[in-house]
Short mmCIF file of C-alpha atoms and ligand atoms in Angstrom, two decimals:
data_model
loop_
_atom_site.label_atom_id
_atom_site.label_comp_id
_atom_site.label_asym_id
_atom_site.label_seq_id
_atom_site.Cartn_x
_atom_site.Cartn_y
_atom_site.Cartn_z
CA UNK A 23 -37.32 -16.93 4.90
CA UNK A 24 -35.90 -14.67 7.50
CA UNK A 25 -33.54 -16.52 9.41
CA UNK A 26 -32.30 -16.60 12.92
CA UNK A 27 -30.25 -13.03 12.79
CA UNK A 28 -27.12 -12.12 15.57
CA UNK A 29 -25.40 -9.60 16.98
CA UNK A 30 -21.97 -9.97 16.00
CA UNK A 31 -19.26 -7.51 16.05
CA UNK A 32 -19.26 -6.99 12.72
CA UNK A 33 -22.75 -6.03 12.68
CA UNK A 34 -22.18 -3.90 15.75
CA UNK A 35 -19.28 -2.07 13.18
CA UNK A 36 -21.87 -1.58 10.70
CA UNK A 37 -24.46 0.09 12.48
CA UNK A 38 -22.02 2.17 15.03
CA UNK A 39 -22.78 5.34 13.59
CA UNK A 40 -26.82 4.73 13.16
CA UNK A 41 -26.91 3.72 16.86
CA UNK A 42 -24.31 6.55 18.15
CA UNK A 43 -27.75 9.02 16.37
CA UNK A 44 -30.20 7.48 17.93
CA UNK A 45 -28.67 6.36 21.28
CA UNK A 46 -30.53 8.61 23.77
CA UNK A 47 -34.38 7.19 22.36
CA UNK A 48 -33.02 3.44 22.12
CA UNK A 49 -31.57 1.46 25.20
CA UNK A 50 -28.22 -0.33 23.77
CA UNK A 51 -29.58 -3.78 24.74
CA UNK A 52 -32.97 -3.20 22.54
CA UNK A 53 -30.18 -2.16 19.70
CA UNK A 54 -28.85 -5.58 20.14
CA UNK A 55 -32.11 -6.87 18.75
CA UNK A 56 -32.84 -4.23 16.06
CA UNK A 57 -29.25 -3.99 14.37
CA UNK A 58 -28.75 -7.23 13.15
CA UNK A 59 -32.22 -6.63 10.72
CA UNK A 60 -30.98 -3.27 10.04
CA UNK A 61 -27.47 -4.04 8.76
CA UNK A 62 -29.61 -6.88 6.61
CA UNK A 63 -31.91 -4.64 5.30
CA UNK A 64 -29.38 -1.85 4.58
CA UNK A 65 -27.53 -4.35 2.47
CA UNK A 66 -30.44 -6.09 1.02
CA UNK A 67 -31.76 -2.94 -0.69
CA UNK A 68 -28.84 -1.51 -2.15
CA UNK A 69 -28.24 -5.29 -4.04
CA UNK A 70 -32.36 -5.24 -4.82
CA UNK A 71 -32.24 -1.21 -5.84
CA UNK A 72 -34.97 -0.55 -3.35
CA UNK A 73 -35.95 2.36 -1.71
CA UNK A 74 -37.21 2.76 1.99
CA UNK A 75 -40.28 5.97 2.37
CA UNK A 76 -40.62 5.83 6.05
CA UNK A 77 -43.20 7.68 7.33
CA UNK A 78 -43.07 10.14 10.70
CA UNK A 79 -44.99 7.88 12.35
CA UNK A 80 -42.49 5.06 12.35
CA UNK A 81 -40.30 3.50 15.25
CA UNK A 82 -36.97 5.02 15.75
CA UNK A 83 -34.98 2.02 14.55
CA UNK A 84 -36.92 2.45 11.45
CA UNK A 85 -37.12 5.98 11.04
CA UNK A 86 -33.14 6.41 11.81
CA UNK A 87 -32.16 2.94 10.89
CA UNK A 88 -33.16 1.84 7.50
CA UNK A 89 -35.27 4.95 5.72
CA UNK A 90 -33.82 6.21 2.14
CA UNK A 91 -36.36 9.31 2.60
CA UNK A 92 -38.63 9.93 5.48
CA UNK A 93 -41.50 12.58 5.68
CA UNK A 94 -45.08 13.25 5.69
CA UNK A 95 -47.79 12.03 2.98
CA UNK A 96 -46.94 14.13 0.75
CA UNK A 97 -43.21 14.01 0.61
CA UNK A 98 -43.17 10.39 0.37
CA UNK A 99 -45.98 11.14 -2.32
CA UNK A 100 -43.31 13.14 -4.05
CA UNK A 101 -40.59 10.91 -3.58
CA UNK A 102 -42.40 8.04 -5.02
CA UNK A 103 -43.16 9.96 -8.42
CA UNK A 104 -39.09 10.86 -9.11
CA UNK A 105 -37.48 7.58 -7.46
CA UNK A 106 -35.42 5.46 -10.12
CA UNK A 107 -35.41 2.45 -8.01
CA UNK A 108 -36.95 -0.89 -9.00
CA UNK A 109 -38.87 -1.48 -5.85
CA UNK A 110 -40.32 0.76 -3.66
CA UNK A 111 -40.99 -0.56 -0.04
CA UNK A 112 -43.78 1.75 2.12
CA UNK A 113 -42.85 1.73 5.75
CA UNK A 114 -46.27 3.61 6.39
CA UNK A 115 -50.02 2.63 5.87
CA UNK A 116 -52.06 0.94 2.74
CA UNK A 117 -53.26 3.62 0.86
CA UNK A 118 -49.29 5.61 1.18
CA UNK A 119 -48.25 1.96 -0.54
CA UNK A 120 -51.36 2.45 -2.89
CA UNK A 121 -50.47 5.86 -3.57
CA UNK A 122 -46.92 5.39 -4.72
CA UNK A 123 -48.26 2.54 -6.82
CA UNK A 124 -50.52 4.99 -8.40
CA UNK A 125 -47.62 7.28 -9.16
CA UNK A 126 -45.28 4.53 -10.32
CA UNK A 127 -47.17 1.92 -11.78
CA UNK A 128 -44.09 0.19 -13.62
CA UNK A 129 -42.66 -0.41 -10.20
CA UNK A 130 -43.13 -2.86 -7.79
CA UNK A 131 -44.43 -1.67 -4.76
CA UNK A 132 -44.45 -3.85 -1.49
CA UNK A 133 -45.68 -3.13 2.00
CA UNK A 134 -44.12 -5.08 4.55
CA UNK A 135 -47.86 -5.91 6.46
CA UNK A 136 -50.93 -5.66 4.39
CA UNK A 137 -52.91 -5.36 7.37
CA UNK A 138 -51.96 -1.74 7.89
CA UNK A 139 -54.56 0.22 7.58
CA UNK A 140 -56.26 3.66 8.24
CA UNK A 141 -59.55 4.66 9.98
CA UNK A 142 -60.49 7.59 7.30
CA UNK A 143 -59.65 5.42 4.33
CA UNK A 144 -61.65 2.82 5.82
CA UNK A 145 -65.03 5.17 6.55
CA UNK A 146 -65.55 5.38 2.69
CA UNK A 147 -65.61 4.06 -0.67
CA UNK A 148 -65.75 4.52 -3.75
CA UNK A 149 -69.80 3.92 -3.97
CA UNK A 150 -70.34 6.62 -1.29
CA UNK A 151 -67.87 9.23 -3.42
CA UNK A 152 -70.93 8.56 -6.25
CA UNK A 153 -73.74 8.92 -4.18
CA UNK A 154 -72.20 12.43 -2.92
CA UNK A 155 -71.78 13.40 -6.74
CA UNK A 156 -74.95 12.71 -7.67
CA UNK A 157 -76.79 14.88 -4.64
CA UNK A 158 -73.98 17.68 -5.76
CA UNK A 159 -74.01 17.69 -9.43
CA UNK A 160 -71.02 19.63 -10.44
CA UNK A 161 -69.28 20.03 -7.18
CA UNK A 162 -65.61 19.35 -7.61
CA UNK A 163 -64.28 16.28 -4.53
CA UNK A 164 -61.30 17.19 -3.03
CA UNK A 165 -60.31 13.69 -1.29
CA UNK A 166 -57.27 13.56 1.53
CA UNK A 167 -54.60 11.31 0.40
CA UNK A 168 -56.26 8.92 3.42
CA UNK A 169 -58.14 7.27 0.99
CA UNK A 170 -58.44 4.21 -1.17
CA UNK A 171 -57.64 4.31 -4.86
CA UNK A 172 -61.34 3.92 -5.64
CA UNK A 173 -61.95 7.01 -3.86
CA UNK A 174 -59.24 8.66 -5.03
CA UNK A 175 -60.44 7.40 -8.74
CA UNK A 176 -63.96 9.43 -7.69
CA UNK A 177 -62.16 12.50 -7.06
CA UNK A 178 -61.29 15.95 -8.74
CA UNK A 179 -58.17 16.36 -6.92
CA UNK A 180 -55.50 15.02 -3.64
CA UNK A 181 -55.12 17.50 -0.90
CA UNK A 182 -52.90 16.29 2.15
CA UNK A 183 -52.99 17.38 5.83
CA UNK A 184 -49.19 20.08 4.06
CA UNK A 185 -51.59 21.66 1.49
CA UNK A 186 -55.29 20.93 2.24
CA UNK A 187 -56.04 25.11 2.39
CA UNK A 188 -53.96 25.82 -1.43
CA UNK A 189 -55.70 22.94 -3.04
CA UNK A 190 -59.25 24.07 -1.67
CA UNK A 191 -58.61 27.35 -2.91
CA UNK A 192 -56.97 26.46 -6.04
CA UNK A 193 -60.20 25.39 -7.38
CA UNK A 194 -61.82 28.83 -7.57
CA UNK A 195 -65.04 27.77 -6.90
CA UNK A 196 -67.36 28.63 -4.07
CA UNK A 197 -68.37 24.93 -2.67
CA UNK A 198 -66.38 21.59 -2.68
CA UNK A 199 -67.16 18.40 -0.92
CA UNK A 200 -64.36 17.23 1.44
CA UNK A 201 -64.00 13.97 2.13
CA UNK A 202 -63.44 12.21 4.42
CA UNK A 203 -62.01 14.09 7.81
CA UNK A 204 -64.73 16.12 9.28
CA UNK A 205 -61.72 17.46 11.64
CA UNK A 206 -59.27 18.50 8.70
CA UNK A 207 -62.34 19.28 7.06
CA UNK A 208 -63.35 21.71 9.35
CA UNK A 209 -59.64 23.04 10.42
CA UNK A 210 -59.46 23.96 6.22
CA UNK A 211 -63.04 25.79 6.02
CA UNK A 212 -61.59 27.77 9.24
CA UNK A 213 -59.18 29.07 6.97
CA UNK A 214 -61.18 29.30 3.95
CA UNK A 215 -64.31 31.43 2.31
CA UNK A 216 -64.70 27.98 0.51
CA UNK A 217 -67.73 26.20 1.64
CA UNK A 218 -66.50 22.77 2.37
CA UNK A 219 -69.24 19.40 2.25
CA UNK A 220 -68.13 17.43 4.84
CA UNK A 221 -67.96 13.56 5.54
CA UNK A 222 -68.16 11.89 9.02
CA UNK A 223 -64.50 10.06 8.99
CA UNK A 224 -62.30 10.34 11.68
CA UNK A 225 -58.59 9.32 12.52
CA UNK A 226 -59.07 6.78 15.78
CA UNK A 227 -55.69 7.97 17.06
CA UNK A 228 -56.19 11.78 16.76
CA UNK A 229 -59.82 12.06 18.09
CA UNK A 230 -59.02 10.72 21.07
CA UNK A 231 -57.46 13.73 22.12
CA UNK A 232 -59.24 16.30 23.90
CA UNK A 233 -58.88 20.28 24.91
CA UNK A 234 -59.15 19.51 28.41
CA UNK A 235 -55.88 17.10 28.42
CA UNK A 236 -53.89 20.32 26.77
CA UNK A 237 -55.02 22.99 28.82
CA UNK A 238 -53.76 20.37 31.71
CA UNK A 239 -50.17 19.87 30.21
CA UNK A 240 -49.93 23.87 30.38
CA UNK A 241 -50.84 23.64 33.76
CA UNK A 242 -48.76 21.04 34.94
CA UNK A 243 -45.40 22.11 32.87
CA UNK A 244 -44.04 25.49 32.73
CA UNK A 245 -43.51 27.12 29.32
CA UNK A 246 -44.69 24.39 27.25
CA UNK A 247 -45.28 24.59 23.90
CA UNK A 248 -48.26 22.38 22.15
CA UNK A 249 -48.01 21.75 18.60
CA UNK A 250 -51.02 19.64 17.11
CA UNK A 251 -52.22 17.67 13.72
CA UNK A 252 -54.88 19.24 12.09
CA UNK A 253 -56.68 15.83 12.00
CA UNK A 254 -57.41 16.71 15.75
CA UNK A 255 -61.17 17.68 16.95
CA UNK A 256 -61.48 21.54 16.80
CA UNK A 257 -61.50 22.02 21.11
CA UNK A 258 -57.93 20.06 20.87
CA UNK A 259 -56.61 22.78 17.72
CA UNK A 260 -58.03 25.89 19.62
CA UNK A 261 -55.70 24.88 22.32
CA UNK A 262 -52.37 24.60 20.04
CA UNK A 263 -49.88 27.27 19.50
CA UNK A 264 -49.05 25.34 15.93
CA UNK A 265 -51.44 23.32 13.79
CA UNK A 266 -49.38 21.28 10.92
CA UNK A 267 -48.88 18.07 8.94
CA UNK A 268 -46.42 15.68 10.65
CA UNK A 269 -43.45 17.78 8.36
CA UNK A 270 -44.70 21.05 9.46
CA UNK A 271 -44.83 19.67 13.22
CA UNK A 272 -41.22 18.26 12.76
CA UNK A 273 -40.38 21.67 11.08
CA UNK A 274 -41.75 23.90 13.54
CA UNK A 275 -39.72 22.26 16.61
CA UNK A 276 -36.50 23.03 14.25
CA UNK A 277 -37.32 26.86 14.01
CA UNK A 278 -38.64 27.62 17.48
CA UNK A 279 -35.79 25.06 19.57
CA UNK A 280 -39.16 25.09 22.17
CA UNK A 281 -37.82 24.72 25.72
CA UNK A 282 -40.21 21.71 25.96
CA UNK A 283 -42.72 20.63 23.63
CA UNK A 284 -45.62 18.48 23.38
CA UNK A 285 -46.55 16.93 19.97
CA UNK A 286 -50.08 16.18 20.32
CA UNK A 287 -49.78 13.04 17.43
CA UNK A 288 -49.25 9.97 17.19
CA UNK A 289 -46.35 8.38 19.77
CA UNK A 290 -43.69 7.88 17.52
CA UNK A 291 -42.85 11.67 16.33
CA UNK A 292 -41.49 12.76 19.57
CA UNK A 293 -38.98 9.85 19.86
CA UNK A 294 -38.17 10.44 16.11
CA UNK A 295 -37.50 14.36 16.76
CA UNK A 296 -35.95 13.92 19.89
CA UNK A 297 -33.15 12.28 18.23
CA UNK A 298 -32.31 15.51 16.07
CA UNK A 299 -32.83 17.62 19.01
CA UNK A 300 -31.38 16.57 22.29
CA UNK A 301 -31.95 20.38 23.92
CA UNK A 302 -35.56 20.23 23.50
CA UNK A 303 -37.52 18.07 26.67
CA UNK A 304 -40.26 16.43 24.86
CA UNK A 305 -43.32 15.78 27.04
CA UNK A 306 -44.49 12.53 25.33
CA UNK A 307 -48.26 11.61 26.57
CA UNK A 308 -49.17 10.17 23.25
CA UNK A 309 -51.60 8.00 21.02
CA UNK A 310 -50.80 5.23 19.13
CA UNK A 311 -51.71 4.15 15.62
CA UNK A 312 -51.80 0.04 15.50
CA UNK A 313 -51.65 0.15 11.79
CA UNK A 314 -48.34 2.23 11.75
CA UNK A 315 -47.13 0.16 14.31
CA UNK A 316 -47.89 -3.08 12.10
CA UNK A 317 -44.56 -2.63 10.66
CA UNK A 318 -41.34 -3.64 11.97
CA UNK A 319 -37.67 -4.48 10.49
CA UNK A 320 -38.31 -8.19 10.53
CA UNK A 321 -41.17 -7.48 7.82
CA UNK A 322 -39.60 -5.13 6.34
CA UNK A 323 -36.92 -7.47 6.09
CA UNK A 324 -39.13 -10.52 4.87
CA UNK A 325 -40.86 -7.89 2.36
CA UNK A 326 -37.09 -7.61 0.73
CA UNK A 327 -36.37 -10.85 0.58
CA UNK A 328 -40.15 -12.37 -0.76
CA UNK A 329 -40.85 -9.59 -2.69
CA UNK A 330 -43.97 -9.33 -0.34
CA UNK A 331 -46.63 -7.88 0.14
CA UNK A 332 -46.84 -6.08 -3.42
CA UNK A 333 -49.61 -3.64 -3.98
CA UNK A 334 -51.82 -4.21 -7.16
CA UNK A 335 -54.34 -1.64 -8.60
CA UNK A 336 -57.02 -1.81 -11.71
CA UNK A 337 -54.87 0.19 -14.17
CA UNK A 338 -58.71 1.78 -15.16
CA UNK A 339 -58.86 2.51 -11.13
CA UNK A 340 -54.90 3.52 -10.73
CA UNK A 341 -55.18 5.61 -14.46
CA UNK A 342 -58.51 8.22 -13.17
CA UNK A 343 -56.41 8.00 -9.08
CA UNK A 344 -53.43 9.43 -10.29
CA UNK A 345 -55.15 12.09 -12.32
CA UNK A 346 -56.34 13.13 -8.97
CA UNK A 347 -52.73 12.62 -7.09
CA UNK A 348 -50.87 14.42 -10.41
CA UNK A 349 -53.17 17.29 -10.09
CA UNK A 350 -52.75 18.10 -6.34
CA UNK A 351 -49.02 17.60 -6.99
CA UNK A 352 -49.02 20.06 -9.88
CA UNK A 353 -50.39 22.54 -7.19
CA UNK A 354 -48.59 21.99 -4.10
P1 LIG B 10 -49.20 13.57 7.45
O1 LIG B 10 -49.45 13.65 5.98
O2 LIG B 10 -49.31 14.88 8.16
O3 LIG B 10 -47.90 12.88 7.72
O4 LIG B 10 -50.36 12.69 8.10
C1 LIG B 10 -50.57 11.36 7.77
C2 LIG B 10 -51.36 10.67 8.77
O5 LIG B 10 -51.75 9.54 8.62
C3 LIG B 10 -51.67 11.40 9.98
O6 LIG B 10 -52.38 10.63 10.85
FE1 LIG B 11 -54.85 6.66 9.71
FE2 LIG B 11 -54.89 8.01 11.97
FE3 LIG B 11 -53.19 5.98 11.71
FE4 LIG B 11 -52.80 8.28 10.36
S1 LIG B 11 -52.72 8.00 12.54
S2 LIG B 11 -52.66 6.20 9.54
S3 LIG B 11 -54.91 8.90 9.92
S4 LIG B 11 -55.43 5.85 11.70
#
């Protein structure tokens, strides 16, 4: 349905102030090709009463161009439950779409390429969250939002990658089983006197990293600072002078104005910060994440006008996940 989309003046007008943002992270002749969809989407979800959660991870046309909220998994988590829009569109991966379904299962809730996946929620299901509760009768499972809503359905309680420590601790027990990062996993029982039960998943764009490549960026570039995701192998985390969720990454540039900075993440944060701070030099050797990167304004713009892709849920599956999302929410 989308059709053929130019860049006219007017449409140049309309987006003038977007582009004058994010002008130093997009060449004006690639905003040629981006601002027609993003005047059409802009327009297109005020008349539909949808709302854009972008995720950090998003391109810059995205992430500056069309987002109503942007953040981390659980702001977009908490955006989701207090939105009074009809439709909610997730610019991010399946089970952020799944998990804003879970929270708002009166809306509609589309993703713009179903395909968009995730490496942890994909390394376990539902089945395997049984098996672990039958070996550890009466272990609470604390699950990271980077799951499917069957697994979340198995689970005592949400943590996120913003509040994996408080939830841990705010079971007051001595043992839980953490599923399904091994690397968050054991970044939180670093932290913790908690004994965490651990599950082999692992994010295919963090684990790639490696101590060695750090301790070479502080070798090669004078007073650089190295901020990591805690869903990094524990050799990459010893080397960081910050470990924090996508928010506290973005945060943490904000309050220390770093002379330069590497984000060791996926690619998109840097350009996405960069735009907000023009006086920090952003070293950006990166990874990418091909299921973040499955979405683009064209689909998001064929997702607005289809009503596609919308995310459906058992309402017995989606009922026993969002007792699990509702009661990390309650805590943090
Ligand atoms: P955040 O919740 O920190 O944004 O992380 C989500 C994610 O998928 C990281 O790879
Ligand atoms: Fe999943 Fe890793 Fe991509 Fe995040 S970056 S969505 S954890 S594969």
């Amino acid at each position: 349905m989308t059709t053929h989309l130019s860049y006219t003046p007017e449409v140049a007008r309309q987006t003038r102030a977007i582009y004058d943002r994010v002008r130093h992270v997009i060449p004006e002749a690639e905003w040629g090709v981006h601002a027609p969809y993003v005047a059409a989407i802009n327009e297109l979800k005020r008349e539909l009463n949808a709302v854009l959660l972008v995720h950090n991870y998003q391109t810059p046309e995205i992430f500056h161009g069309v987002a109503d909220y942007t953040g981390d998994s659980l702001g977009l988590a908490r955006e989701a439950a207090k939105t009074d829009a009809d439709i909610i569109v997730q610019c991010g991966v399946h089970f952020m779409a799944e998990t804003s379904k879970i929270l708002c299962p009166d809306k509609k809730v589309l993703i713009p390429d179903l395909r968009a996946g995730c490496s942890l929620a994909e390394s376990i299901t539902g089945a395997d969250v049984r098996r672990l509760k039958a070996q550890y009768p009466g272990v609470p499972v604390v699950t990271y939002v980077n799951t499917s809503a069957d697994v979340k359905a198995e689970s005592d309680i949400c943590c996120t990658s913003g509040n994996a420590v408080r939830i841990v601790e705010s079971l007051g027990v001595d043992r839980v089983i953490f599923l399904p990062d091994q690397y968050l996993g054991r970044y939180v029982a670093d932290q913790t006197d908690v004994e965490l039960i651990l599950w082999e998943g692992a994010c295919e764009v963090h684990e790639r990293f490696t101590g060695q490549e750090l301790r070479d960026y502080r070798r090669q570039f004078d007073h650089i600072r190295v901020i990591a995701h805690p869903e990094c192998p524990p050799d990459v985390l010893a080397e960081a002078d910050y470990v924090g969720s996508t928010k506290g990454m973005i945060d943490w540039v904000g309050d220390h104005r770093p002379e330069r900075v590497v984000m060791i993440t996926e690619c998109s944060m840097s350009d996405n910060v960069a735009v907000e701070h023009p006086e920090v030099e952003f070293v950006r050797p990166c990874n990418l994440c091909p299921h973040m990167k499955r979405i683009t304004l064209p689909k998001i713009l064929h997702s607005l006008q289809t009503g596609t892709h919308e995310i459906l849920i058992d309402p017995e599956v989606a009922r026993r996940a969002r007792g699990a999302v509702e009661a990390m929410l309650e805590v943090a």
